[in-house]
Coordinates of C-alpha atoms in Angstrom, one line a residue:
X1 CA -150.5 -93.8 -143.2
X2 CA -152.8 -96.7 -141.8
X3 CA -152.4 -95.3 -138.1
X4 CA -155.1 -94.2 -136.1
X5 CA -157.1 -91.0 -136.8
X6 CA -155.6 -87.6 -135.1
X7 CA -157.5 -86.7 -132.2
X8 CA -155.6 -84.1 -130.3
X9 CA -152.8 -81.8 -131.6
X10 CA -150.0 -80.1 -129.7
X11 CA -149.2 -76.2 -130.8
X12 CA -147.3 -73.4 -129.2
X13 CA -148.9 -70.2 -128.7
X14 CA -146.7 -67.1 -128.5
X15 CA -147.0 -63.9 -126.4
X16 CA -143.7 -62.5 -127.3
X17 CA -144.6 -59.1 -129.0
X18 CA -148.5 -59.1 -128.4
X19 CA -148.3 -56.8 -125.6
X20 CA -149.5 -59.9 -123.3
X21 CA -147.0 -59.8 -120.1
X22 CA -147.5 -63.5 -120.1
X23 CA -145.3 -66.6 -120.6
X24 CA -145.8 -68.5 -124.0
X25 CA -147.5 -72.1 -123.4
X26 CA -148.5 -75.7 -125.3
X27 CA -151.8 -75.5 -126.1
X28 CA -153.4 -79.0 -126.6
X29 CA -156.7 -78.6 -128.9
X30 CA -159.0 -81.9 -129.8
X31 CA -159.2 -82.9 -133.7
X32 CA -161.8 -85.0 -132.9
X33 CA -165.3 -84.7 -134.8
X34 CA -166.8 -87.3 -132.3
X35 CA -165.6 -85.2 -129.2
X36 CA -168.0 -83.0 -127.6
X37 CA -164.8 -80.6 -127.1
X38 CA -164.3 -80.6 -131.0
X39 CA -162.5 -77.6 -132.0
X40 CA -161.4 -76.7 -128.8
X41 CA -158.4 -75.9 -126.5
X42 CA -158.5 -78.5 -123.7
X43 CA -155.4 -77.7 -121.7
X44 CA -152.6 -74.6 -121.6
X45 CA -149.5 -75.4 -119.9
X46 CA -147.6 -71.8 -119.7
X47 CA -143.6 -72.1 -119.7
X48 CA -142.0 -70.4 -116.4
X49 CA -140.4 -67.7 -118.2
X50 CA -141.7 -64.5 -120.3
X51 CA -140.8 -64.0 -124.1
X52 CA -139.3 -67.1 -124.7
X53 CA -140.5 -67.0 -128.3
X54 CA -141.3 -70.9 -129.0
X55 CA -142.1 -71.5 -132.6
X56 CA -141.1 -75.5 -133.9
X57 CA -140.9 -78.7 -131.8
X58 CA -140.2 -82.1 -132.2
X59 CA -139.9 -85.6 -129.9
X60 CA -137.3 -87.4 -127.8
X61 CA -138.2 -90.5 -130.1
X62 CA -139.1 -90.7 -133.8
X63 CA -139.5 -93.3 -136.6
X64 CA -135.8 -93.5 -137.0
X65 CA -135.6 -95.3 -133.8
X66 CA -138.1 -98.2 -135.1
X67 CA -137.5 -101.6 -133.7
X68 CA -136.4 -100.7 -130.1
X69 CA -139.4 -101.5 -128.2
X70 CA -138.1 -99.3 -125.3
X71 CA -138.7 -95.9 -127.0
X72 CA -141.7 -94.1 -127.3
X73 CA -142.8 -90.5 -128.1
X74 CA -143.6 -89.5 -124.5
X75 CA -141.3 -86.2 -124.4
X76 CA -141.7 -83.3 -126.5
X77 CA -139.1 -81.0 -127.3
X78 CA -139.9 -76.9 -127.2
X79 CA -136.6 -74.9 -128.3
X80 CA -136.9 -71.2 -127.7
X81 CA -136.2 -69.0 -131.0
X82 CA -135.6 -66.3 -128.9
X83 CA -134.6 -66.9 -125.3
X84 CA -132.4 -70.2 -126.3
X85 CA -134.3 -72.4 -123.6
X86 CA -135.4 -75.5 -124.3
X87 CA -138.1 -77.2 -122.9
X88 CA -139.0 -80.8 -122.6
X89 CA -142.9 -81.4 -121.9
X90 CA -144.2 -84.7 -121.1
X91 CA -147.0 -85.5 -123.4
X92 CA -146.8 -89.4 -121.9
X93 CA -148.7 -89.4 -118.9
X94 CA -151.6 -87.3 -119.7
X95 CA -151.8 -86.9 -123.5
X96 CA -154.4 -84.5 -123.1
X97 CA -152.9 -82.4 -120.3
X98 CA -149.5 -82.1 -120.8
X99 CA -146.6 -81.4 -118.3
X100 CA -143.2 -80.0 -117.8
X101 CA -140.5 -82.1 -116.9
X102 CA -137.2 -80.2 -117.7
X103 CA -136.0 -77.0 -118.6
X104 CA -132.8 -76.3 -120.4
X105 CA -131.1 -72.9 -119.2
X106 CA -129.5 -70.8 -122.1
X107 CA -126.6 -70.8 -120.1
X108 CA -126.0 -74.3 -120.2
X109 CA -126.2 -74.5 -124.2
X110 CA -123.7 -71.5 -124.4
X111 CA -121.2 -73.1 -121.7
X112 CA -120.9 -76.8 -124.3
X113 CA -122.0 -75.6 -127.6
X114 CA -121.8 -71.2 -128.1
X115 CA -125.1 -71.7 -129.8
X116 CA -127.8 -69.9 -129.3
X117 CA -131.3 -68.9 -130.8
X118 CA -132.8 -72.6 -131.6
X119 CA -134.9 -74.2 -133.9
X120 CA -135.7 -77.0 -135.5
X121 CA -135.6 -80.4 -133.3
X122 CA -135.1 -83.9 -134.8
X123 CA -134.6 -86.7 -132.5
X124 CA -131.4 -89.4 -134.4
X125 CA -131.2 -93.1 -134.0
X126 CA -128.7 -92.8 -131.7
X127 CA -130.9 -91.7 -129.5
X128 CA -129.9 -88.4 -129.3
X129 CA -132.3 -85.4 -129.7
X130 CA -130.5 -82.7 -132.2
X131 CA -131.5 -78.9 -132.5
X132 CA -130.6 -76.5 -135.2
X133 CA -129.4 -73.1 -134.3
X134 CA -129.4 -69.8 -135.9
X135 CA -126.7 -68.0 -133.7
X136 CA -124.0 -67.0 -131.2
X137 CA -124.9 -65.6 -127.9
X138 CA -124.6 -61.8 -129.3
X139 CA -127.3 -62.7 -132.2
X140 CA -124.2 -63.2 -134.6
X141 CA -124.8 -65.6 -137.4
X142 CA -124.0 -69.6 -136.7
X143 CA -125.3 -72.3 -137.8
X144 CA -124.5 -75.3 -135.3
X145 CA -126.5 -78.0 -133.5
X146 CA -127.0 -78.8 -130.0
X147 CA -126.9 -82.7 -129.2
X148 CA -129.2 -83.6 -126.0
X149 CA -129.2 -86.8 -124.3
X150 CA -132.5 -88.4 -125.3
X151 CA -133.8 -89.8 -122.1
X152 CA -131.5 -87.2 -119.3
X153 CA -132.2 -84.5 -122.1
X154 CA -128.5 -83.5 -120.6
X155 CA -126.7 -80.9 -122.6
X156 CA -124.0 -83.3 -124.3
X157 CA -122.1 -80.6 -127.1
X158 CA -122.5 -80.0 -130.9
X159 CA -123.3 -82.5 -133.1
X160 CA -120.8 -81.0 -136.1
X161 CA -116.5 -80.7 -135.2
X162 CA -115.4 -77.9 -133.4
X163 CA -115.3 -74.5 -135.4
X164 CA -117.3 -76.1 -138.4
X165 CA -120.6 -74.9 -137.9
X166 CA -122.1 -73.1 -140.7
X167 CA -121.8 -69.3 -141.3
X168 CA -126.1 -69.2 -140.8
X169 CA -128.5 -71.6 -140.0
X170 CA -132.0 -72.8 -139.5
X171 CA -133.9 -75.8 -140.5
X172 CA -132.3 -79.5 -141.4
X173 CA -133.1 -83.0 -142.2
X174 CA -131.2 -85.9 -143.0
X175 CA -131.0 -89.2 -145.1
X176 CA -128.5 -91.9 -143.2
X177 CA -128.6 -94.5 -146.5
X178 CA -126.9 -91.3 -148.5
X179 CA -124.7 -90.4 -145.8
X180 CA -126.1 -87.0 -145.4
X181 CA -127.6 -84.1 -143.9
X182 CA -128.8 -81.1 -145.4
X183 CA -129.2 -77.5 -143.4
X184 CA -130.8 -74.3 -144.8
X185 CA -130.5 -70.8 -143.4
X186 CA -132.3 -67.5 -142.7
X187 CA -130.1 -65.1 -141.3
X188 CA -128.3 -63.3 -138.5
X189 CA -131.1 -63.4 -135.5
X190 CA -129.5 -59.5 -134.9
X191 CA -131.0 -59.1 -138.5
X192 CA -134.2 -60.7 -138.3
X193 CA -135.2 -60.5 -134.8
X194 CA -137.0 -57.2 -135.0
X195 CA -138.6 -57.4 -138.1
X196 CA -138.1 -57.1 -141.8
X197 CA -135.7 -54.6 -143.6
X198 CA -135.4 -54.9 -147.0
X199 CA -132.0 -53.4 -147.2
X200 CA -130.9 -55.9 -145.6
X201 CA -131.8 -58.0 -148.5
X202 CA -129.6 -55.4 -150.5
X203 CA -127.0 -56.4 -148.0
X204 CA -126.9 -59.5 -148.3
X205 CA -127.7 -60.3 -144.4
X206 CA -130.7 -63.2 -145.7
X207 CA -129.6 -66.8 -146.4
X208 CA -129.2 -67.7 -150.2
X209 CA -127.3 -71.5 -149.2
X210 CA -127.7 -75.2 -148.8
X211 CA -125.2 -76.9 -146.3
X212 CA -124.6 -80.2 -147.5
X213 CA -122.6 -82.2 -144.4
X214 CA -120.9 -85.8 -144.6
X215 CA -123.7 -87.2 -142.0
X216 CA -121.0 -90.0 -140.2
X217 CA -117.9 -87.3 -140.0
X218 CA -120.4 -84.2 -139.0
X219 CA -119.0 -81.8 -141.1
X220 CA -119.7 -79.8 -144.5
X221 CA -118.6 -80.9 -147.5
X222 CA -120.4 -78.9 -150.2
X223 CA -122.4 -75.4 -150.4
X224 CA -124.9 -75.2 -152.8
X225 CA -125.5 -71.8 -153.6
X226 CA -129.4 -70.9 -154.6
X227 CA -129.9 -69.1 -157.8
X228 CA -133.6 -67.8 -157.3
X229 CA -133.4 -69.1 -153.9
X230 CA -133.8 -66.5 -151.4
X231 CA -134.1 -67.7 -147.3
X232 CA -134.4 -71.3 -147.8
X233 CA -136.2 -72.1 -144.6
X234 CA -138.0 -75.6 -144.4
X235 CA -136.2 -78.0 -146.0
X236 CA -137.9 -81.7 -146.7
X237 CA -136.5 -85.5 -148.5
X238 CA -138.6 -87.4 -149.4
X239 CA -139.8 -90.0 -147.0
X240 CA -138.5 -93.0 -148.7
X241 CA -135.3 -93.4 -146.9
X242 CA -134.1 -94.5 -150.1
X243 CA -134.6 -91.3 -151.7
X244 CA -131.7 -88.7 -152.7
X245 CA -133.9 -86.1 -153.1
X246 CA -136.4 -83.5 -152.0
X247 CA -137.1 -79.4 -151.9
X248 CA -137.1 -76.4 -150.1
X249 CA -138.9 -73.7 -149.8
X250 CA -137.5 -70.7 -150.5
X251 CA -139.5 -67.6 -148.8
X252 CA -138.3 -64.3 -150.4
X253 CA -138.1 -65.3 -153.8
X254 CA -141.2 -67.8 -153.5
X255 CA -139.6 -70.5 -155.3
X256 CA -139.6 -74.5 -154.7
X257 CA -136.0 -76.1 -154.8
X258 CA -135.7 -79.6 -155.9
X259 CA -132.1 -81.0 -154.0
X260 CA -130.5 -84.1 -155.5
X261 CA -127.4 -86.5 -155.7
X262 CA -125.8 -86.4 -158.5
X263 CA -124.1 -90.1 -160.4
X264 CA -120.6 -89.0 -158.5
X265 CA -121.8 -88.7 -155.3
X266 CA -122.3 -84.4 -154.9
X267 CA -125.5 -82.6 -154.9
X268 CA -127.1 -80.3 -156.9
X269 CA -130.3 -78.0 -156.6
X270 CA -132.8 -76.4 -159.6
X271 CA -136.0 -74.6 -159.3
X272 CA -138.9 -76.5 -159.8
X273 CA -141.6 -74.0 -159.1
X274 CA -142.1 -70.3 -159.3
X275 CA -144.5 -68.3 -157.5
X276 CA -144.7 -65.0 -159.4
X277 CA -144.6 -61.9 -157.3
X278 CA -148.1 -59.2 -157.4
X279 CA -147.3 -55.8 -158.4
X280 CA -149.0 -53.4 -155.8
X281 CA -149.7 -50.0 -154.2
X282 CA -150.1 -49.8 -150.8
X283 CA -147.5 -51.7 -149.6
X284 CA -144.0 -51.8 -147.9
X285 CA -142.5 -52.5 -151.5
X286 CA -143.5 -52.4 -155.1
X287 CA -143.8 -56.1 -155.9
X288 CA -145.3 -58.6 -153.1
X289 CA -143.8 -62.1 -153.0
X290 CA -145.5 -64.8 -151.7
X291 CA -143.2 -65.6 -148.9
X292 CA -143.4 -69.3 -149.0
X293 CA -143.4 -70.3 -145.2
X294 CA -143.8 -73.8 -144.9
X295 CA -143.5 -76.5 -146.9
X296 CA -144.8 -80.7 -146.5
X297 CA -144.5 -84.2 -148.5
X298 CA -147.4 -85.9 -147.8
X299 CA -146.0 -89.9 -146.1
X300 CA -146.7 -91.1 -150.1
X301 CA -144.6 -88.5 -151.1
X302 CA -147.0 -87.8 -153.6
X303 CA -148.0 -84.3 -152.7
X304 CA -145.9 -81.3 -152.0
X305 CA -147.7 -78.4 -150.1
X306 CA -146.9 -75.1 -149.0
X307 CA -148.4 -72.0 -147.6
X308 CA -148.0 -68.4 -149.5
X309 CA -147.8 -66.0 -146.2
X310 CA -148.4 -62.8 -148.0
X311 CA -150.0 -63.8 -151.1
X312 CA -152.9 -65.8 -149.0
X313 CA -152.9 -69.1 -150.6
X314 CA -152.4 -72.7 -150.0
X315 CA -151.2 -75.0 -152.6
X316 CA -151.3 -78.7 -153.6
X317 CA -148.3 -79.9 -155.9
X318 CA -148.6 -83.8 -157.5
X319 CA -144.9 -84.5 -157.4
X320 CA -145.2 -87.7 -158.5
X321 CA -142.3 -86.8 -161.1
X322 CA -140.3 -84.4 -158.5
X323 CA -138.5 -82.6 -161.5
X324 CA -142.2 -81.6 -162.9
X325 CA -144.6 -80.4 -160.0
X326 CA -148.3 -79.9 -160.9
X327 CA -150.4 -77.8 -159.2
X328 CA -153.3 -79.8 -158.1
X329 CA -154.8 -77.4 -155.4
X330 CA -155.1 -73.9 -154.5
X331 CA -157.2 -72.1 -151.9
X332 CA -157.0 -68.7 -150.5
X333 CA -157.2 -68.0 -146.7
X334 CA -156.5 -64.5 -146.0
X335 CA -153.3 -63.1 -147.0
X336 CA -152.6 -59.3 -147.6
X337 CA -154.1 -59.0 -151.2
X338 CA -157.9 -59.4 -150.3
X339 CA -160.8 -57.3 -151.7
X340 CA -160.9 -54.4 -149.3
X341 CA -157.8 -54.5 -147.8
X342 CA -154.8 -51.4 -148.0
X343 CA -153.1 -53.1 -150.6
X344 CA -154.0 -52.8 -154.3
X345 CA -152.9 -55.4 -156.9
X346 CA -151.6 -53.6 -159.8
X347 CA -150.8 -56.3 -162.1
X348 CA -151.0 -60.2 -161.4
X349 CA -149.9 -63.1 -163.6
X350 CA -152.1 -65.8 -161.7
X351 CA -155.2 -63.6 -160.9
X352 CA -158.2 -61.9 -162.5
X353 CA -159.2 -60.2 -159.6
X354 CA -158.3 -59.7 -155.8
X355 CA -159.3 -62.6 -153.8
X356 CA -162.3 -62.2 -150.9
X357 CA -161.4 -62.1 -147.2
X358 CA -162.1 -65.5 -145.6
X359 CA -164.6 -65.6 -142.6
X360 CA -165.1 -69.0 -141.2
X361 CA -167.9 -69.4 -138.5
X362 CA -168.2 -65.7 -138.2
X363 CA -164.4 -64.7 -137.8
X364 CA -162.9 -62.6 -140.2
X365 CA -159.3 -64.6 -140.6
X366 CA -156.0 -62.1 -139.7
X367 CA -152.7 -63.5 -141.7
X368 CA -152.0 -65.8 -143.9
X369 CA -151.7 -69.6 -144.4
X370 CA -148.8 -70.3 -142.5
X371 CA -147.8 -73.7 -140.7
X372 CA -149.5 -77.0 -141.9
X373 CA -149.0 -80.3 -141.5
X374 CA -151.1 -83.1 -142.7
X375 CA -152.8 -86.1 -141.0
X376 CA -150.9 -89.2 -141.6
X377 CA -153.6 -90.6 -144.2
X378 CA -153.0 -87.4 -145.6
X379 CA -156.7 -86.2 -146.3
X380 CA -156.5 -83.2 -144.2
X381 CA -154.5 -80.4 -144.3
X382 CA -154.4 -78.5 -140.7
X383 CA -153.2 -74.6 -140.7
X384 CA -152.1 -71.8 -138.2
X385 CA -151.7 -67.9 -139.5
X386 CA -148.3 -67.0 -137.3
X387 CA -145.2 -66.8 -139.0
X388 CA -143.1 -65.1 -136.0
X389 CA -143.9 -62.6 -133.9
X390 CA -141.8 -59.1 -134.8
X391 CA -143.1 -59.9 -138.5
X392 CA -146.6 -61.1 -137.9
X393 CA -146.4 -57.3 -136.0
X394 CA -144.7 -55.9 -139.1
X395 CA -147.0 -57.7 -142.0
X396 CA -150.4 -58.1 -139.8
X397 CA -151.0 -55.9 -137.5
X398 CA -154.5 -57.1 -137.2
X399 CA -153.1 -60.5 -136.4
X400 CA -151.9 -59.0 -133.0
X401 CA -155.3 -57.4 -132.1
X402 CA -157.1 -60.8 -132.8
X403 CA -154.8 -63.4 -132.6
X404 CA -154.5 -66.5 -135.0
X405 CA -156.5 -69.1 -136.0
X406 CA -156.4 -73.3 -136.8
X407 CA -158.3 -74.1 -139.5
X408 CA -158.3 -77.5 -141.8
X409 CA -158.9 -78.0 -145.2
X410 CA -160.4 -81.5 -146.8
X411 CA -157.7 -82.9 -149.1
X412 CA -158.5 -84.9 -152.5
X413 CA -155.8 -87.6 -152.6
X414 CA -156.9 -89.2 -155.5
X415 CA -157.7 -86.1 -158.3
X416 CA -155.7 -83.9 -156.4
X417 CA -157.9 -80.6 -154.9
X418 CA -157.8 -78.9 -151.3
X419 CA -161.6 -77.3 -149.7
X420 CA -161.9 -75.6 -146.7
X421 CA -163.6 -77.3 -143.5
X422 CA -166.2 -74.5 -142.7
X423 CA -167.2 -76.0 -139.8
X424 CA -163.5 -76.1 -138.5
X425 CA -162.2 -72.8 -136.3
X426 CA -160.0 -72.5 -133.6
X427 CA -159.7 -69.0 -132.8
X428 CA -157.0 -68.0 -130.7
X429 CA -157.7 -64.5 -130.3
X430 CA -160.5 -65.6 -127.5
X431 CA -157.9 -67.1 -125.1
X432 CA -158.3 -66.4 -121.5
X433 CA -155.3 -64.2 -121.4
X434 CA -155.5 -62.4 -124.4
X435 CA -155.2 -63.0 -128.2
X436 CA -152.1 -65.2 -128.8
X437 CA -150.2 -66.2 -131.8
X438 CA -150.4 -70.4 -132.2
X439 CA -147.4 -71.8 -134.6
X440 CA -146.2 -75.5 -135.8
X441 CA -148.9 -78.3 -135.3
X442 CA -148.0 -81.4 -133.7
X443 CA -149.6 -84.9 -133.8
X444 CA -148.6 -87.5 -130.6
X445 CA -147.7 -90.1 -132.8
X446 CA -145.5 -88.5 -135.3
X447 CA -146.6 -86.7 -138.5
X448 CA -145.3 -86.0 -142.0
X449 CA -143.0 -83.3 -140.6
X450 CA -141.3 -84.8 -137.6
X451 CA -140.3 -88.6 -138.8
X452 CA -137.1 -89.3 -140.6
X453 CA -137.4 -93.1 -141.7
X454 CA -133.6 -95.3 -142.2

């Protein structure tokens, strides 16, 4: 938390669905107030391939490798949600102008693993890099991992035994001092890769499930099923390596999850926070959730935040007692409910009256809050309004036509309270090529959402 101030981040930017012909790329974008190229993007680096669909991304090297001198986060890892590439970007030479150094062929991750569809990317301390998938080649559901060699970034297999992957996936961390690993799911990429249907809610296609696996024998040994817990997408422990605990977030039924090890050595899960849904008219269905996105601990692990897509609002939890949150901090940036919008709020137990549109430096801001992640001293609060592309398309059509935006937000970390930057805009519907759709935020020396400490 005593590292150096963030002066560049790292974020994807997506053309998949835009009507852009043009490959996705790492956009590099300077944090720093001092710079004269403050709030700006200071280097593209387009992949090789069209629709690729890059959305998370993590390093070949992370905390949980402290104390071998030899390792340093030089290589960052791009998994493709859609096309199943993977590319590895060396951020180590140039920080500011990043390069590619390897590309991982789909074909080569089918051939060792028959997974497909990647996501999130945690490097181990074996020095491994370890990806989460959602699928099989055809877009079935399967929830498996993909284990890369950390400095050959060579496809070496699956991290869990033969046929024991899980029946969906998604996101995962893990916590080596409990001998575990946890993995949430969203659902078949067939089902979610076009967009949103709510009968398949009705179904049951969407993820409702914790994985809990035995982290030395790679395999599950409990499922925790979610009762008000709807697509459990990012999934957080607490820092403290000690800790045998955390949350996830939990989109379609906008709840917070609270995971924990029980006295005998299984886990169990409660809902710790409720986000109540809007009744509306004007809208796909009669009651909006908030669609929690994307959830952080802040390095203290004293604050929990997370990002209402459809609702519009950002919120700061104290979870200094992680079975009683306390909201600390709201603010609204965008969403679908503003004043003036198609959608009308019918009833609303949280609101008096609809919310105003945001405009920061002049732009009227498309979306929702969406990714964030914090700087490491954890007093501000970066976000990006892109969720995915096919439902960005679906829930924001305007988001398409003008692309996204980075904003940051000034965090209290001793009261508690979060205010919007207004000085702050990055506003990716003026790229070169056309408007694009920037995703998950990432710092070059690690930050609260990439680092697994042991």
């Amino acid at each position: 938390m005593k590292g150096p101030r963030e002066e560049i981040v790292y974020l994807p930017c997506i053309y998949r669905n835009t009507g852009t012909e043009a490959p996705d790329y790492l956009a590099t974008v300077d944090v720093d107030p001092k710079s004269p190229q403050y709030c700006q993007v200071i280097h593209r680096l387009p992949m090789p391939n069209l629709k690729d669909e890059l959305h998370h991304s993590g390093w070949n090297t992370c905390s949980s490798c402290f104390g071998d001198s030899s390792k340093s986060r030089t290589k960052l890892v791009l998994p493709s949600l859609i096309s199943s590439r993977i590319y590895v970007v060396d951020v180590g030479s140039e920080p500011r102008a990043p390069k590619l150094h390897k590309v991982i062929e789909p074909k080569d991750i089918h051939a060792k693993c028959e997974l497909a569809f990647l996501h999130t990317s945690h490097c181990l301390a074996s020095g491994e890099v370890m990806i989460s998938s959602l699928g099989d080649l055809k877009g079935n559901g399967k929830g498996g991992f993909v284990l890369l060699d950390g400095e050959t970034f060579e496809v070496k297999g699956t991290w869990e035994r033969p046929g024991g992957a899980a029946p969906l996936g998604y996101d995962f961390w893990y916590q080596p001092r409990h001998n575990v690993m946890i993995s949430t799911e969203w659902a078949a990429p067939n089902v979610l890769r076009d967009g949103f249907n709510p009968a398949d809610v009705e179904a049951g296609l969407y993820g409702s499930h914790l994985y809990v696996w035995d982290w030395q024998r790679h395999e599950i040994v409990q499922t925790l099923s979610l009762k008000d817990g709807l697509i459990p997408l990012e999934i957080r422990f607490l820092h403290n390596p000690d800790a045998a605990q955390g949350f996830v977030g939990c989109a379609l039924s906008s709840t917070i999850q609270r995971f924990y090890k029980n006295e005998g050595g299984t886990w169990s899960v409660e809902k710790v926070i409720q986000v109540p849904p809007k009744k509306v008219k004007g809208w796909l269905l009669p009651e909006m959730p908030g669609l929690i996105t994307d959830i952080l601990l802040s390095l203290d692990d004293r604050f929990l935040y997370f990002s209402n897509w459809l609702h519009g609002d950002l919120r700061q939890y104290d979870v200094s007692d992680p079975q009683r949150p306390r909201l600390t901090g709201q603010l609204f940036l965008g969403g679908s409910i503003v004043k003036g919008g198609p959608v009308q709020v019918l009833e609303d137990q949280e609101l008096k009256s609809q919310p105003e549109p945001l405009v920061v430096k002049g732009k009227r801001v498309a979306g929702g809050p969406q990714m964030i992640q914090l700087s490491l001293d954890g007093k501000r609060l970066y976000v990006t309004t892109s969720l995915y592309s096919a439902w960005d398309k679906q829930f924001y059509p305007d988001l398409i036509r003008e692309g996204s935006v980075m904003l940051q937000v000034d965090v209290d970390t001793v009261k508690g309270g979060l205010k919007l930057n207004p000085n702050f805009l990055v506003d990716f519907g003026k790229e070169p090529l056309g408007p694009a759709l920037a995703h998950e935020l990432r710092y070059p020396g690690g930050d609260c959402s990439s680092d697994i400490w042991i």
